[in-house]
Protein backbone atom coordinates (compact mmCIF):
# COMPACT_ATOMS: atom_id res chain seq x y z
CA UNK A 1 0.00 0.00 0.00
CA UNK A 2 1.54 3.35 -1.03
CA UNK A 3 1.49 6.51 1.06
CA UNK A 4 -1.56 8.06 -0.59
CA UNK A 5 -3.54 4.86 -0.06
CA UNK A 6 -2.43 4.82 3.58
CA UNK A 7 -3.53 8.45 4.01
CA UNK A 8 -6.86 7.62 2.38
CA UNK A 9 -7.28 4.67 4.74
CA UNK A 10 -6.35 6.79 7.76
CA UNK A 11 -8.91 9.41 6.67
CA UNK A 12 -11.51 6.67 6.26
CA UNK A 13 -10.81 5.54 9.82
CA UNK A 14 -11.04 9.12 11.11
CA UNK A 15 -14.28 9.56 9.16
CA UNK A 16 -15.83 6.36 10.55
CA UNK A 17 -15.00 7.20 14.16
CA UNK A 18 -15.94 10.89 13.84
CA UNK A 19 -19.25 10.22 12.13
CA UNK A 20 -20.12 7.48 14.64
CA UNK A 21 -19.37 9.81 17.55
CA UNK A 22 -21.23 12.71 15.93
CA UNK A 23 -24.37 10.61 15.41
CA UNK A 24 -24.26 9.54 19.07
CA UNK A 25 -24.01 13.12 20.37
CA UNK A 26 -26.70 14.29 17.95
CA UNK A 27 -29.04 11.57 19.26
CA UNK A 28 -28.27 12.55 22.85
CA UNK A 29 -28.76 16.27 22.19
CA UNK A 30 -32.18 15.95 20.62
CA UNK A 31 -33.23 12.79 22.53
CA UNK A 32 -34.18 11.05 19.29
CA UNK A 33 -32.20 8.42 17.44
CA UNK A 34 -30.05 9.62 14.53
CA UNK A 35 -29.19 6.94 12.00
CA UNK A 36 -26.09 7.21 9.80
CA UNK A 37 -27.21 6.91 6.17
CA UNK A 38 -24.03 7.80 4.40
CA UNK A 39 -20.35 8.02 5.20
CA UNK A 40 -17.98 8.65 2.39
CA UNK A 41 -14.41 9.82 1.80
CA UNK A 42 -13.79 10.99 -1.73
CA UNK A 43 -11.97 13.38 -4.01
CA UNK A 44 -14.36 15.76 -5.76
CA UNK A 45 -13.92 18.11 -8.69
CA UNK A 46 -15.11 21.51 -7.40
CA UNK A 47 -17.28 22.24 -10.45
CA UNK A 48 -18.94 18.81 -10.46
CA UNK A 49 -19.46 18.80 -6.66
CA UNK A 50 -21.22 22.18 -6.70
CA UNK A 51 -23.17 21.32 -9.85
CA UNK A 52 -24.45 18.16 -8.13
CA UNK A 53 -25.74 20.20 -5.17
CA UNK A 54 -27.49 22.60 -7.59
CA UNK A 55 -29.14 19.77 -9.50
CA UNK A 56 -30.26 18.02 -6.28
CA UNK A 57 -32.12 21.26 -5.47
CA UNK A 58 -32.16 20.94 -1.70
CA UNK A 59 -33.79 24.37 -1.41
CA UNK A 60 -32.91 26.59 1.51
CA UNK A 61 -30.91 25.29 4.42
CA UNK A 62 -29.45 26.45 7.69
CA UNK A 63 -25.78 25.64 8.08
CA UNK A 64 -23.12 25.99 10.76
CA UNK A 65 -19.51 26.52 9.66
CA UNK A 66 -16.77 25.63 12.14
CA UNK A 67 -13.01 25.84 11.66
CA UNK A 68 -11.26 23.01 13.49
CA UNK A 69 -7.91 24.57 14.31
CA UNK A 70 -4.83 22.90 15.74
CA UNK A 71 -2.40 20.17 14.70
CA UNK A 72 -4.45 19.07 11.68
CA UNK A 73 -6.87 21.78 10.52
CA UNK A 74 -10.20 20.85 9.00
CA UNK A 75 -13.24 22.83 7.95
CA UNK A 76 -16.53 21.51 9.29
CA UNK A 77 -20.03 22.10 7.96
CA UNK A 78 -23.35 20.91 9.35
CA UNK A 79 -26.58 21.78 7.57
CA UNK A 80 -30.23 20.89 7.60
CA UNK A 81 -33.23 21.96 5.50
CA UNK A 82 -34.61 25.26 6.84
CA UNK A 83 -38.01 23.68 7.49
CA UNK A 84 -36.41 20.85 9.47
CA UNK A 85 -34.34 23.30 11.54
CA UNK A 86 -37.64 24.37 13.16
CA UNK A 87 -38.30 20.79 14.32
CA UNK A 88 -34.71 20.44 15.55
CA UNK A 89 -35.21 23.63 17.57
CA UNK A 90 -38.30 22.16 19.26
CA UNK A 91 -36.38 18.96 20.00
CA UNK A 92 -33.35 20.80 21.40
CA UNK A 93 -35.47 23.14 23.52
CA UNK A 94 -37.73 20.24 24.63
CA UNK A 95 -40.78 22.01 23.26
CA UNK A 96 -43.84 20.39 21.77
CA UNK A 97 -43.26 19.67 18.09
CA UNK A 98 -44.67 22.43 15.91
CA UNK A 99 -44.06 25.18 18.47
CA UNK A 100 -41.33 26.88 16.44
CA UNK A 101 -42.98 28.23 13.31
CA UNK A 102 -40.51 30.70 11.85
CA UNK A 103 -36.80 31.17 11.46
CA UNK A 104 -35.66 33.25 14.43
CA UNK A 105 -32.86 33.68 16.96
CA UNK A 106 -33.76 30.37 18.66
CA UNK A 107 -33.35 28.47 15.40
CA UNK A 108 -30.04 30.20 14.72
CA UNK A 109 -28.86 29.37 18.24
CA UNK A 110 -29.97 25.75 17.89
CA UNK A 111 -28.08 25.18 14.64
CA UNK A 112 -25.09 27.02 16.08
CA UNK A 113 -25.18 24.81 19.18
CA UNK A 114 -25.57 21.62 17.14
CA UNK A 115 -22.64 22.68 14.96
CA UNK A 116 -20.58 23.27 18.07
CA UNK A 117 -21.58 19.94 19.68
CA UNK A 118 -20.87 17.92 16.53
CA UNK A 119 -17.59 19.70 15.77
CA UNK A 120 -16.49 19.16 19.38
CA UNK A 121 -17.35 15.45 19.08
CA UNK A 122 -15.09 15.24 16.04
CA UNK A 123 -12.21 17.02 17.80
CA UNK A 124 -12.63 14.63 20.76
CA UNK A 125 -12.14 11.68 18.39
CA UNK A 126 -8.96 13.28 17.05
CA UNK A 127 -7.66 13.87 20.58
CA UNK A 128 -8.63 10.56 22.19
CA UNK A 129 -7.95 8.14 19.32
CA UNK A 130 -5.14 9.86 17.43
CA UNK A 131 -3.55 12.23 19.99
CA UNK A 132 -4.11 15.13 17.59
CA UNK A 133 -4.91 18.38 19.39
CA UNK A 134 -7.68 20.45 17.81
CA UNK A 135 -10.33 22.90 18.94
CA UNK A 136 -13.44 24.22 17.24
CA UNK A 137 -13.81 27.93 16.43
CA UNK A 138 -17.16 29.61 17.24
CA UNK A 139 -19.71 28.42 14.63
CA UNK A 140 -20.97 30.84 11.98
CA UNK A 141 -24.59 30.22 11.00
CA UNK A 142 -25.94 30.99 7.53
CA UNK A 143 -29.50 30.57 6.23
CA UNK A 144 -29.41 30.52 2.43
CA UNK A 145 -29.64 28.32 -0.67
CA UNK A 146 -27.94 24.92 -0.12
CA UNK A 147 -25.62 25.62 -3.06
CA UNK A 148 -24.57 28.98 -1.61
CA UNK A 149 -23.90 27.46 1.82
CA UNK A 150 -21.86 24.62 0.30
CA UNK A 151 -20.03 26.91 -2.15
CA UNK A 152 -18.87 29.27 0.59
CA UNK A 153 -17.75 26.24 2.62
CA UNK A 154 -15.37 24.93 -0.04
CA UNK A 155 -14.28 28.39 -1.25
CA UNK A 156 -10.99 28.57 0.68
CA UNK A 157 -9.85 25.06 -0.25
CA UNK A 158 -11.02 25.48 -3.85
CA UNK A 159 -9.00 28.69 -4.21
CA UNK A 160 -5.84 26.60 -4.51
CA UNK A 161 -7.16 23.24 -5.68
CA UNK A 162 -9.35 22.00 -8.53
CA UNK A 163 -10.17 18.80 -6.64
CA UNK A 164 -10.85 18.59 -2.94
CA UNK A 165 -10.72 15.68 -0.52
CA UNK A 166 -13.98 15.49 1.33
CA UNK A 167 -15.47 13.50 4.18
CA UNK A 168 -19.25 13.49 3.84
CA UNK A 169 -21.93 12.03 6.06
CA UNK A 170 -25.67 12.08 6.25
CA UNK A 171 -27.85 11.39 9.30
CA UNK A 172 -31.54 10.71 9.41
CA UNK A 173 -33.40 11.69 12.59
CA UNK A 174 -35.55 8.60 12.52
CA UNK A 175 -38.99 9.48 13.87
CA UNK A 176 -39.08 12.92 12.25
CA UNK A 177 -37.49 11.87 8.96
CA UNK A 178 -35.08 14.81 9.14
CA UNK A 179 -32.00 14.64 6.96
CA UNK A 180 -28.86 16.34 8.28
CA UNK A 181 -25.60 16.62 6.34
CA UNK A 182 -22.11 16.97 7.75
CA UNK A 183 -18.85 17.60 5.89
CA UNK A 184 -15.19 17.64 6.89
CA UNK A 185 -12.63 19.20 4.60
CA UNK A 186 -8.88 18.91 5.28
CA UNK A 187 -7.17 22.29 4.82
CA UNK A 188 -3.61 23.58 4.63
CA UNK A 189 -1.03 20.90 5.36
CA UNK A 190 -3.48 18.46 6.94
CA UNK A 191 -2.86 15.72 4.37
CA UNK A 192 0.92 16.10 4.71
CA UNK A 193 0.63 15.95 8.52
CA UNK A 194 -1.50 12.85 8.23
CA UNK A 195 1.00 11.26 5.84
CA UNK A 196 3.83 11.88 8.31
CA UNK A 197 1.78 10.35 11.15
CA UNK A 198 1.02 7.31 8.98
CA UNK A 199 4.68 7.00 7.97
CA UNK A 200 5.83 7.18 11.59
CA UNK A 201 3.29 4.59 12.77
CA UNK B 1 -25.44 18.33 -16.47
CA UNK B 2 -28.72 18.87 -18.26
CA UNK B 3 -32.15 19.09 -16.63
CA UNK B 4 -34.40 19.00 -19.69
CA UNK B 5 -33.39 22.28 -21.32
CA UNK B 6 -31.75 23.57 -18.13
CA UNK B 7 -28.00 23.24 -17.77
CA UNK B 8 -26.44 23.75 -14.33
CA UNK B 9 -23.12 25.57 -14.15
CA UNK B 10 -20.96 24.66 -11.14
CA UNK B 11 -18.31 26.77 -9.42
CA UNK B 12 -15.30 27.60 -11.56
CA UNK B 13 -17.04 26.46 -14.71
CA UNK B 14 -18.23 27.82 -18.06
CA UNK B 15 -21.11 26.59 -20.20
CA UNK B 16 -22.07 27.98 -23.59
CA UNK B 17 -25.22 27.25 -25.56
CA UNK B 18 -27.91 28.45 -27.90
CA UNK B 19 -31.55 29.42 -28.03
CA UNK B 20 -33.29 26.31 -26.69
CA UNK B 21 -31.22 26.22 -23.51
CA UNK B 22 -31.42 27.81 -20.07
CA UNK B 23 -28.17 28.11 -18.15
CA UNK B 24 -28.63 28.14 -14.39
CA UNK B 25 -26.42 28.59 -11.36
CA UNK B 26 -26.43 29.53 -7.68
CA UNK B 27 -23.99 32.10 -6.36
CA UNK B 28 -22.66 33.48 -3.09
CA UNK B 29 -19.46 35.52 -3.22
CA UNK B 30 -18.84 34.13 -6.71
CA UNK B 31 -19.92 36.18 -9.71
CA UNK B 32 -22.06 34.84 -12.54
CA UNK B 33 -21.30 36.56 -15.84
CA UNK B 34 -23.79 36.08 -18.68
CA UNK B 35 -22.58 37.04 -22.17
CA UNK B 36 -25.17 37.06 -24.95
CA UNK B 37 -25.36 37.79 -28.64
CA UNK B 38 -28.92 39.05 -29.34
CA UNK B 39 -28.47 38.70 -33.10
CA UNK B 40 -27.27 35.08 -32.96
CA UNK B 41 -29.25 34.02 -29.85
CA UNK B 42 -26.22 32.32 -28.34
CA UNK B 43 -24.32 32.95 -25.16
CA UNK B 44 -22.53 31.57 -22.16
CA UNK B 45 -22.36 31.68 -18.39
CA UNK B 46 -19.15 31.94 -16.36
CA UNK B 47 -19.28 31.11 -12.64
CA UNK B 48 -16.06 32.64 -11.34
CA UNK B 49 -14.70 32.46 -7.80
CA UNK B 50 -11.83 34.91 -7.54
CA UNK B 51 -10.67 38.14 -9.18
CA UNK B 52 -7.22 37.11 -10.36
CA UNK B 53 -5.20 33.98 -11.06
CA UNK B 54 -2.09 35.82 -9.81
CA UNK B 55 0.75 33.41 -9.10
CA UNK B 56 -1.32 30.48 -10.40
CA UNK B 57 -1.20 31.87 -13.96
CA UNK B 58 1.83 29.71 -14.76
CA UNK B 59 0.21 26.56 -13.34
CA UNK B 60 -0.37 24.06 -16.16
CA UNK B 61 -3.47 22.77 -14.32
CA UNK B 62 -4.96 26.26 -14.11
CA UNK B 63 -8.75 26.14 -14.18
CA UNK B 64 -9.39 29.32 -16.15
CA UNK B 65 -13.05 29.63 -15.15
CA UNK B 66 -12.04 29.99 -11.51
CA UNK B 67 -10.65 33.50 -11.97
CA UNK B 68 -12.09 36.67 -13.54
CA UNK B 69 -8.96 37.58 -15.48
CA UNK B 70 -8.66 34.19 -17.19
CA UNK B 71 -12.37 33.24 -17.13
CA UNK B 72 -13.81 36.25 -18.96
CA UNK B 73 -11.31 35.79 -21.81
CA UNK B 74 -12.08 32.06 -21.92
CA UNK B 75 -15.85 32.64 -22.05
CA UNK B 76 -15.43 35.06 -25.00
CA UNK B 77 -13.11 32.54 -26.69
CA UNK B 78 -15.57 29.66 -26.19
CA UNK B 79 -18.51 31.63 -27.62
CA UNK B 80 -16.39 32.61 -30.60
CA UNK B 81 -15.11 29.06 -31.13
CA UNK B 82 -18.56 27.46 -30.78
CA UNK B 83 -20.68 29.95 -32.70
CA UNK B 84 -18.30 32.28 -34.58
CA UNK B 85 -19.55 35.31 -32.64
CA UNK B 86 -17.17 38.25 -32.11
CA UNK B 87 -16.89 40.00 -28.73
CA UNK B 88 -18.28 43.18 -30.36
CA UNK B 89 -21.61 41.29 -30.78
CA UNK B 90 -21.87 40.49 -27.07
CA UNK B 91 -23.66 42.16 -24.19
CA UNK B 92 -23.14 41.33 -20.52
CA UNK B 93 -25.27 40.84 -17.44
CA UNK B 94 -23.66 40.11 -14.08
CA UNK B 95 -24.91 38.78 -10.77
CA UNK B 96 -23.66 37.69 -7.33
CA UNK B 97 -20.62 38.89 -5.43
CA UNK B 98 -22.33 38.78 -2.03
CA UNK B 99 -20.63 38.78 1.36
CA UNK B 100 -22.39 35.71 2.74
CA UNK B 101 -20.06 34.96 5.63
CA UNK B 102 -19.97 37.83 8.10
CA UNK B 103 -16.89 38.36 10.23
CA UNK B 104 -14.57 37.49 7.36
CA UNK B 105 -12.20 40.38 6.67
CA UNK B 106 -11.68 40.00 2.92
CA UNK B 107 -14.69 40.88 0.78
CA UNK B 108 -13.98 38.57 -2.14
CA UNK B 109 -17.42 39.22 -3.64
CA UNK B 110 -16.73 42.96 -4.02
CA UNK B 111 -13.31 42.20 -5.51
CA UNK B 112 -14.92 39.84 -8.03
CA UNK B 113 -17.46 42.48 -9.08
CA UNK B 114 -14.81 45.15 -9.63
CA UNK B 115 -12.55 42.76 -11.54
CA UNK B 116 -15.34 41.69 -13.92
CA UNK B 117 -16.46 45.30 -14.52
CA UNK B 118 -12.88 46.32 -15.39
CA UNK B 119 -12.43 43.35 -17.75
CA UNK B 120 -15.71 44.07 -19.56
CA UNK B 121 -14.65 47.72 -19.96
CA UNK B 122 -11.29 46.62 -21.34
CA UNK B 123 -13.03 44.28 -23.82
CA UNK B 124 -15.60 46.96 -24.76
CA UNK B 125 -18.49 44.65 -23.81
CA UNK B 126 -21.44 46.72 -22.56
CA UNK B 127 -23.09 45.78 -19.25
CA UNK B 128 -26.84 45.70 -19.93
CA UNK B 129 -27.86 44.77 -16.39
CA UNK B 130 -26.37 43.82 -13.06
CA UNK B 131 -27.60 42.79 -9.65
CA UNK B 132 -24.65 42.41 -7.31
CA UNK B 133 -23.49 42.64 -3.68
CA UNK B 134 -25.50 42.22 -0.50
CA UNK B 135 -25.30 39.37 1.98
CA UNK B 136 -27.52 36.70 0.41
CA UNK B 137 -27.15 34.05 -2.26
CA UNK B 138 -28.40 34.41 -5.85
CA UNK B 139 -30.17 31.88 -8.06
CA UNK B 140 -30.08 32.81 -11.74
CA UNK B 141 -31.63 31.37 -14.89
CA UNK B 142 -30.22 32.68 -18.17
CA UNK B 143 -32.58 32.11 -21.11
CA UNK B 144 -30.60 31.84 -24.36
CA UNK B 145 -33.73 32.33 -26.47
CA UNK B 146 -34.32 35.84 -25.14
CA UNK B 147 -31.13 36.80 -23.31
CA UNK B 148 -33.23 37.52 -20.25
CA UNK B 149 -32.07 36.46 -16.80
CA UNK B 150 -34.36 35.59 -13.91
CA UNK B 151 -32.51 36.41 -10.71
CA UNK B 152 -33.76 35.51 -7.26
CA UNK B 153 -31.87 36.79 -4.25
CA UNK B 154 -32.43 34.44 -1.31
CA UNK B 155 -35.55 35.48 0.58
CA UNK B 156 -36.77 37.83 -2.18
CA UNK B 157 -39.09 37.46 -5.16
CA UNK B 158 -37.50 36.61 -8.53
CA UNK B 159 -36.73 39.59 -10.80
CA UNK B 160 -36.14 39.70 -14.53
CA UNK B 161 -33.10 41.46 -15.99
mmCIF file of C-alpha atoms in Angstrom, chain A residues 5-190:
data_model
loop_
_atom_site.group_PDB
_atom_site.id
_atom_site.type_symbol
_atom_site.label_atom_id
_atom_site.label_comp_id
_atom_site.label_asym_id
_atom_site.label_seq_id
_atom_site.Cartn_x
_atom_site.Cartn_y
_atom_site.Cartn_z
ATOM 1 C CA UNK A 5 -3.542 4.856 -0.057
ATOM 2 C CA UNK A 6 -2.435 4.820 3.579
ATOM 3 C CA UNK A 7 -3.526 8.447 4.007
ATOM 4 C CA UNK A 8 -6.861 7.616 2.385
ATOM 5 C CA UNK A 9 -7.276 4.669 4.736
ATOM 6 C CA UNK A 10 -6.351 6.790 7.757
ATOM 7 C CA UNK A 11 -8.911 9.406 6.668
ATOM 8 C CA UNK A 12 -11.514 6.671 6.256
ATOM 9 C CA UNK A 13 -10.811 5.537 9.816
ATOM 10 C CA UNK A 14 -11.038 9.124 11.106
ATOM 11 C CA UNK A 15 -14.280 9.558 9.160
ATOM 12 C CA UNK A 16 -15.832 6.359 10.550
ATOM 13 C CA UNK A 17 -14.996 7.200 14.155
ATOM 14 C CA UNK A 18 -15.938 10.891 13.836
ATOM 15 C CA UNK A 19 -19.253 10.215 12.134
ATOM 16 C CA UNK A 20 -20.122 7.482 14.637
ATOM 17 C CA UNK A 21 -19.373 9.812 17.554
ATOM 18 C CA UNK A 22 -21.229 12.713 15.928
ATOM 19 C CA UNK A 23 -24.367 10.611 15.414
ATOM 20 C CA UNK A 24 -24.256 9.541 19.067
ATOM 21 C CA UNK A 25 -24.012 13.116 20.374
ATOM 22 C CA UNK A 26 -26.703 14.290 17.949
ATOM 23 C CA UNK A 27 -29.042 11.569 19.260
ATOM 24 C CA UNK A 28 -28.272 12.555 22.849
ATOM 25 C CA UNK A 29 -28.759 16.272 22.186
ATOM 26 C CA UNK A 30 -32.184 15.945 20.623
ATOM 27 C CA UNK A 31 -33.233 12.793 22.527
ATOM 28 C CA UNK A 32 -34.182 11.052 19.294
ATOM 29 C CA UNK A 33 -32.196 8.425 17.439
ATOM 30 C CA UNK A 34 -30.050 9.619 14.526
ATOM 31 C CA UNK A 35 -29.186 6.940 12.001
ATOM 32 C CA UNK A 36 -26.085 7.214 9.798
ATOM 33 C CA UNK A 37 -27.214 6.911 6.168
ATOM 34 C CA UNK A 38 -24.025 7.803 4.397
ATOM 35 C CA UNK A 39 -20.350 8.021 5.196
ATOM 36 C CA UNK A 40 -17.984 8.655 2.389
ATOM 37 C CA UNK A 41 -14.407 9.819 1.804
ATOM 38 C CA UNK A 42 -13.788 10.990 -1.730
ATOM 39 C CA UNK A 43 -11.968 13.380 -4.013
ATOM 40 C CA UNK A 44 -14.360 15.759 -5.762
ATOM 41 C CA UNK A 45 -13.918 18.114 -8.690
ATOM 42 C CA UNK A 46 -15.115 21.510 -7.403
ATOM 43 C CA UNK A 47 -17.275 22.238 -10.455
ATOM 44 C CA UNK A 48 -18.938 18.810 -10.457
ATOM 45 C CA UNK A 49 -19.463 18.804 -6.662
ATOM 46 C CA UNK A 50 -21.223 22.184 -6.698
ATOM 47 C CA UNK A 51 -23.166 21.317 -9.850
ATOM 48 C CA UNK A 52 -24.450 18.162 -8.126
ATOM 49 C CA UNK A 53 -25.742 20.199 -5.172
ATOM 50 C CA UNK A 54 -27.489 22.601 -7.589
ATOM 51 C CA UNK A 55 -29.140 19.772 -9.497
ATOM 52 C CA UNK A 56 -30.259 18.016 -6.282
ATOM 53 C CA UNK A 57 -32.116 21.263 -5.471
ATOM 54 C CA UNK A 58 -32.161 20.941 -1.700
ATOM 55 C CA UNK A 59 -33.786 24.368 -1.411
ATOM 56 C CA UNK A 60 -32.913 26.592 1.511
ATOM 57 C CA UNK A 61 -30.908 25.285 4.418
ATOM 58 C CA UNK A 62 -29.447 26.451 7.695
ATOM 59 C CA UNK A 63 -25.783 25.639 8.077
ATOM 60 C CA UNK A 64 -23.124 25.995 10.755
ATOM 61 C CA UNK A 65 -19.514 26.516 9.662
ATOM 62 C CA UNK A 66 -16.775 25.628 12.142
ATOM 63 C CA UNK A 67 -13.014 25.835 11.659
ATOM 64 C CA UNK A 68 -11.264 23.008 13.489
ATOM 65 C CA UNK A 69 -7.907 24.567 14.310
ATOM 66 C CA UNK A 70 -4.830 22.899 15.741
ATOM 67 C CA UNK A 71 -2.404 20.169 14.697
ATOM 68 C CA UNK A 72 -4.447 19.069 11.678
ATOM 69 C CA UNK A 73 -6.868 21.782 10.524
ATOM 70 C CA UNK A 74 -10.197 20.848 8.998
ATOM 71 C CA UNK A 75 -13.241 22.828 7.947
ATOM 72 C CA UNK A 76 -16.527 21.508 9.286
ATOM 73 C CA UNK A 77 -20.034 22.099 7.956
ATOM 74 C CA UNK A 78 -23.352 20.908 9.345
ATOM 75 C CA UNK A 79 -26.578 21.779 7.567
ATOM 76 C CA UNK A 80 -30.229 20.893 7.597
ATOM 77 C CA UNK A 81 -33.225 21.960 5.500
ATOM 78 C CA UNK A 82 -34.606 25.263 6.836
ATOM 79 C CA UNK A 83 -38.007 23.679 7.486
ATOM 80 C CA UNK A 84 -36.406 20.850 9.471
ATOM 81 C CA UNK A 85 -34.344 23.303 11.537
ATOM 82 C CA UNK A 86 -37.644 24.370 13.161
ATOM 83 C CA UNK A 87 -38.297 20.789 14.322
ATOM 84 C CA UNK A 88 -34.706 20.439 15.546
ATOM 85 C CA UNK A 89 -35.211 23.631 17.570
ATOM 86 C CA UNK A 90 -38.299 22.162 19.255
ATOM 87 C CA UNK A 91 -36.384 18.962 20.000
ATOM 88 C CA UNK A 92 -33.350 20.801 21.396
ATOM 89 C CA UNK A 93 -35.471 23.143 23.521
ATOM 90 C CA UNK A 94 -37.730 20.243 24.632
ATOM 91 C CA UNK A 95 -40.783 22.012 23.260
ATOM 92 C CA UNK A 96 -43.842 20.391 21.770
ATOM 93 C CA UNK A 97 -43.258 19.666 18.086
ATOM 94 C CA UNK A 98 -44.673 22.433 15.910
ATOM 95 C CA UNK A 99 -44.063 25.177 18.474
ATOM 96 C CA UNK A 100 -41.328 26.875 16.444
ATOM 97 C CA UNK A 101 -42.983 28.231 13.311
ATOM 98 C CA UNK A 102 -40.511 30.702 11.853
ATOM 99 C CA UNK A 103 -36.799 31.171 11.458
ATOM 100 C CA UNK A 104 -35.664 33.251 14.429
ATOM 101 C CA UNK A 105 -32.858 33.682 16.958
ATOM 102 C CA UNK A 106 -33.760 30.369 18.664
ATOM 103 C CA UNK A 107 -33.351 28.467 15.400
ATOM 104 C CA UNK A 108 -30.042 30.205 14.717
ATOM 105 C CA UNK A 109 -28.858 29.366 18.242
ATOM 106 C CA UNK A 110 -29.967 25.745 17.887
ATOM 107 C CA UNK A 111 -28.084 25.181 14.642
ATOM 108 C CA UNK A 112 -25.086 27.022 16.084
ATOM 109 C CA UNK A 113 -25.178 24.808 19.176
ATOM 110 C CA UNK A 114 -25.575 21.617 17.139
ATOM 111 C CA UNK A 115 -22.639 22.683 14.963
ATOM 112 C CA UNK A 116 -20.582 23.274 18.072
ATOM 113 C CA UNK A 117 -21.579 19.943 19.676
ATOM 114 C CA UNK A 118 -20.873 17.921 16.526
ATOM 115 C CA UNK A 119 -17.588 19.696 15.774
ATOM 116 C CA UNK A 120 -16.494 19.158 19.384
ATOM 117 C CA UNK A 121 -17.353 15.455 19.082
ATOM 118 C CA UNK A 122 -15.091 15.243 16.036
ATOM 119 C CA UNK A 123 -12.207 17.016 17.797
ATOM 120 C CA UNK A 124 -12.633 14.632 20.760
ATOM 121 C CA UNK A 125 -12.142 11.682 18.391
ATOM 122 C CA UNK A 126 -8.958 13.282 17.048
ATOM 123 C CA UNK A 127 -7.657 13.868 20.577
ATOM 124 C CA UNK A 128 -8.631 10.558 22.189
ATOM 125 C CA UNK A 129 -7.952 8.135 19.319
ATOM 126 C CA UNK A 130 -5.135 9.862 17.425
ATOM 127 C CA UNK A 131 -3.551 12.228 19.993
ATOM 128 C CA UNK A 132 -4.115 15.128 17.590
ATOM 129 C CA UNK A 133 -4.913 18.381 19.393
ATOM 130 C CA UNK A 134 -7.685 20.447 17.814
ATOM 131 C CA UNK A 135 -10.327 22.895 18.945
ATOM 132 C CA UNK A 136 -13.435 24.221 17.236
ATOM 133 C CA UNK A 137 -13.805 27.925 16.434
ATOM 134 C CA UNK A 138 -17.158 29.607 17.238
ATOM 135 C CA UNK A 139 -19.708 28.424 14.625
ATOM 136 C CA UNK A 140 -20.971 30.842 11.983
ATOM 137 C CA UNK A 141 -24.592 30.221 10.999
ATOM 138 C CA UNK A 142 -25.939 30.986 7.533
ATOM 139 C CA UNK A 143 -29.500 30.575 6.229
ATOM 140 C CA UNK A 144 -29.415 30.520 2.428
ATOM 141 C CA UNK A 145 -29.636 28.319 -0.674
ATOM 142 C CA UNK A 146 -27.935 24.920 -0.116
ATOM 143 C CA UNK A 147 -25.616 25.620 -3.061
ATOM 144 C CA UNK A 148 -24.571 28.982 -1.612
ATOM 145 C CA UNK A 149 -23.899 27.462 1.816
ATOM 146 C CA UNK A 150 -21.856 24.620 0.300
ATOM 147 C CA UNK A 151 -20.026 26.914 -2.154
ATOM 148 C CA UNK A 152 -18.874 29.268 0.592
ATOM 149 C CA UNK A 153 -17.751 26.243 2.615
ATOM 150 C CA UNK A 154 -15.374 24.926 -0.037
ATOM 151 C CA UNK A 155 -14.277 28.392 -1.246
ATOM 152 C CA UNK A 156 -10.994 28.569 0.678
ATOM 153 C CA UNK A 157 -9.848 25.064 -0.251
ATOM 154 C CA UNK A 158 -11.023 25.480 -3.850
ATOM 155 C CA UNK A 159 -9.001 28.690 -4.212
ATOM 156 C CA UNK A 160 -5.838 26.596 -4.507
ATOM 157 C CA UNK A 161 -7.158 23.240 -5.681
ATOM 158 C CA UNK A 162 -9.346 22.000 -8.530
ATOM 159 C CA UNK A 163 -10.165 18.801 -6.643
ATOM 160 C CA UNK A 164 -10.847 18.588 -2.940
ATOM 161 C CA UNK A 165 -10.716 15.679 -0.524
ATOM 162 C CA UNK A 166 -13.980 15.490 1.330
ATOM 163 C CA UNK A 167 -15.472 13.502 4.183
ATOM 164 C CA UNK A 168 -19.254 13.488 3.844
ATOM 165 C CA UNK A 169 -21.935 12.026 6.058
ATOM 166 C CA UNK A 170 -25.671 12.078 6.252
ATOM 167 C CA UNK A 171 -27.845 11.385 9.296
ATOM 168 C CA UNK A 172 -31.544 10.706 9.412
ATOM 169 C CA UNK A 173 -33.399 11.688 12.591
ATOM 170 C CA UNK A 174 -35.551 8.603 12.524
ATOM 171 C CA UNK A 175 -38.994 9.481 13.869
ATOM 172 C CA UNK A 176 -39.082 12.917 12.245
ATOM 173 C CA UNK A 177 -37.486 11.866 8.964
ATOM 174 C CA UNK A 178 -35.082 14.814 9.137
ATOM 175 C CA UNK A 179 -31.996 14.639 6.957
ATOM 176 C CA UNK A 180 -28.859 16.340 8.285
ATOM 177 C CA UNK A 181 -25.604 16.618 6.341
ATOM 178 C CA UNK A 182 -22.107 16.969 7.754
ATOM 179 C CA UNK A 183 -18.849 17.598 5.891
ATOM 180 C CA UNK A 184 -15.186 17.641 6.887
ATOM 181 C CA UNK A 185 -12.627 19.200 4.598
ATOM 182 C CA UNK A 186 -8.880 18.915 5.281
ATOM 183 C CA UNK A 187 -7.171 22.292 4.823
ATOM 184 C CA UNK A 188 -3.613 23.585 4.626
ATOM 185 C CA UNK A 189 -1.033 20.904 5.362
ATOM 186 C CA UNK A 190 -3.479 18.459 6.936
#
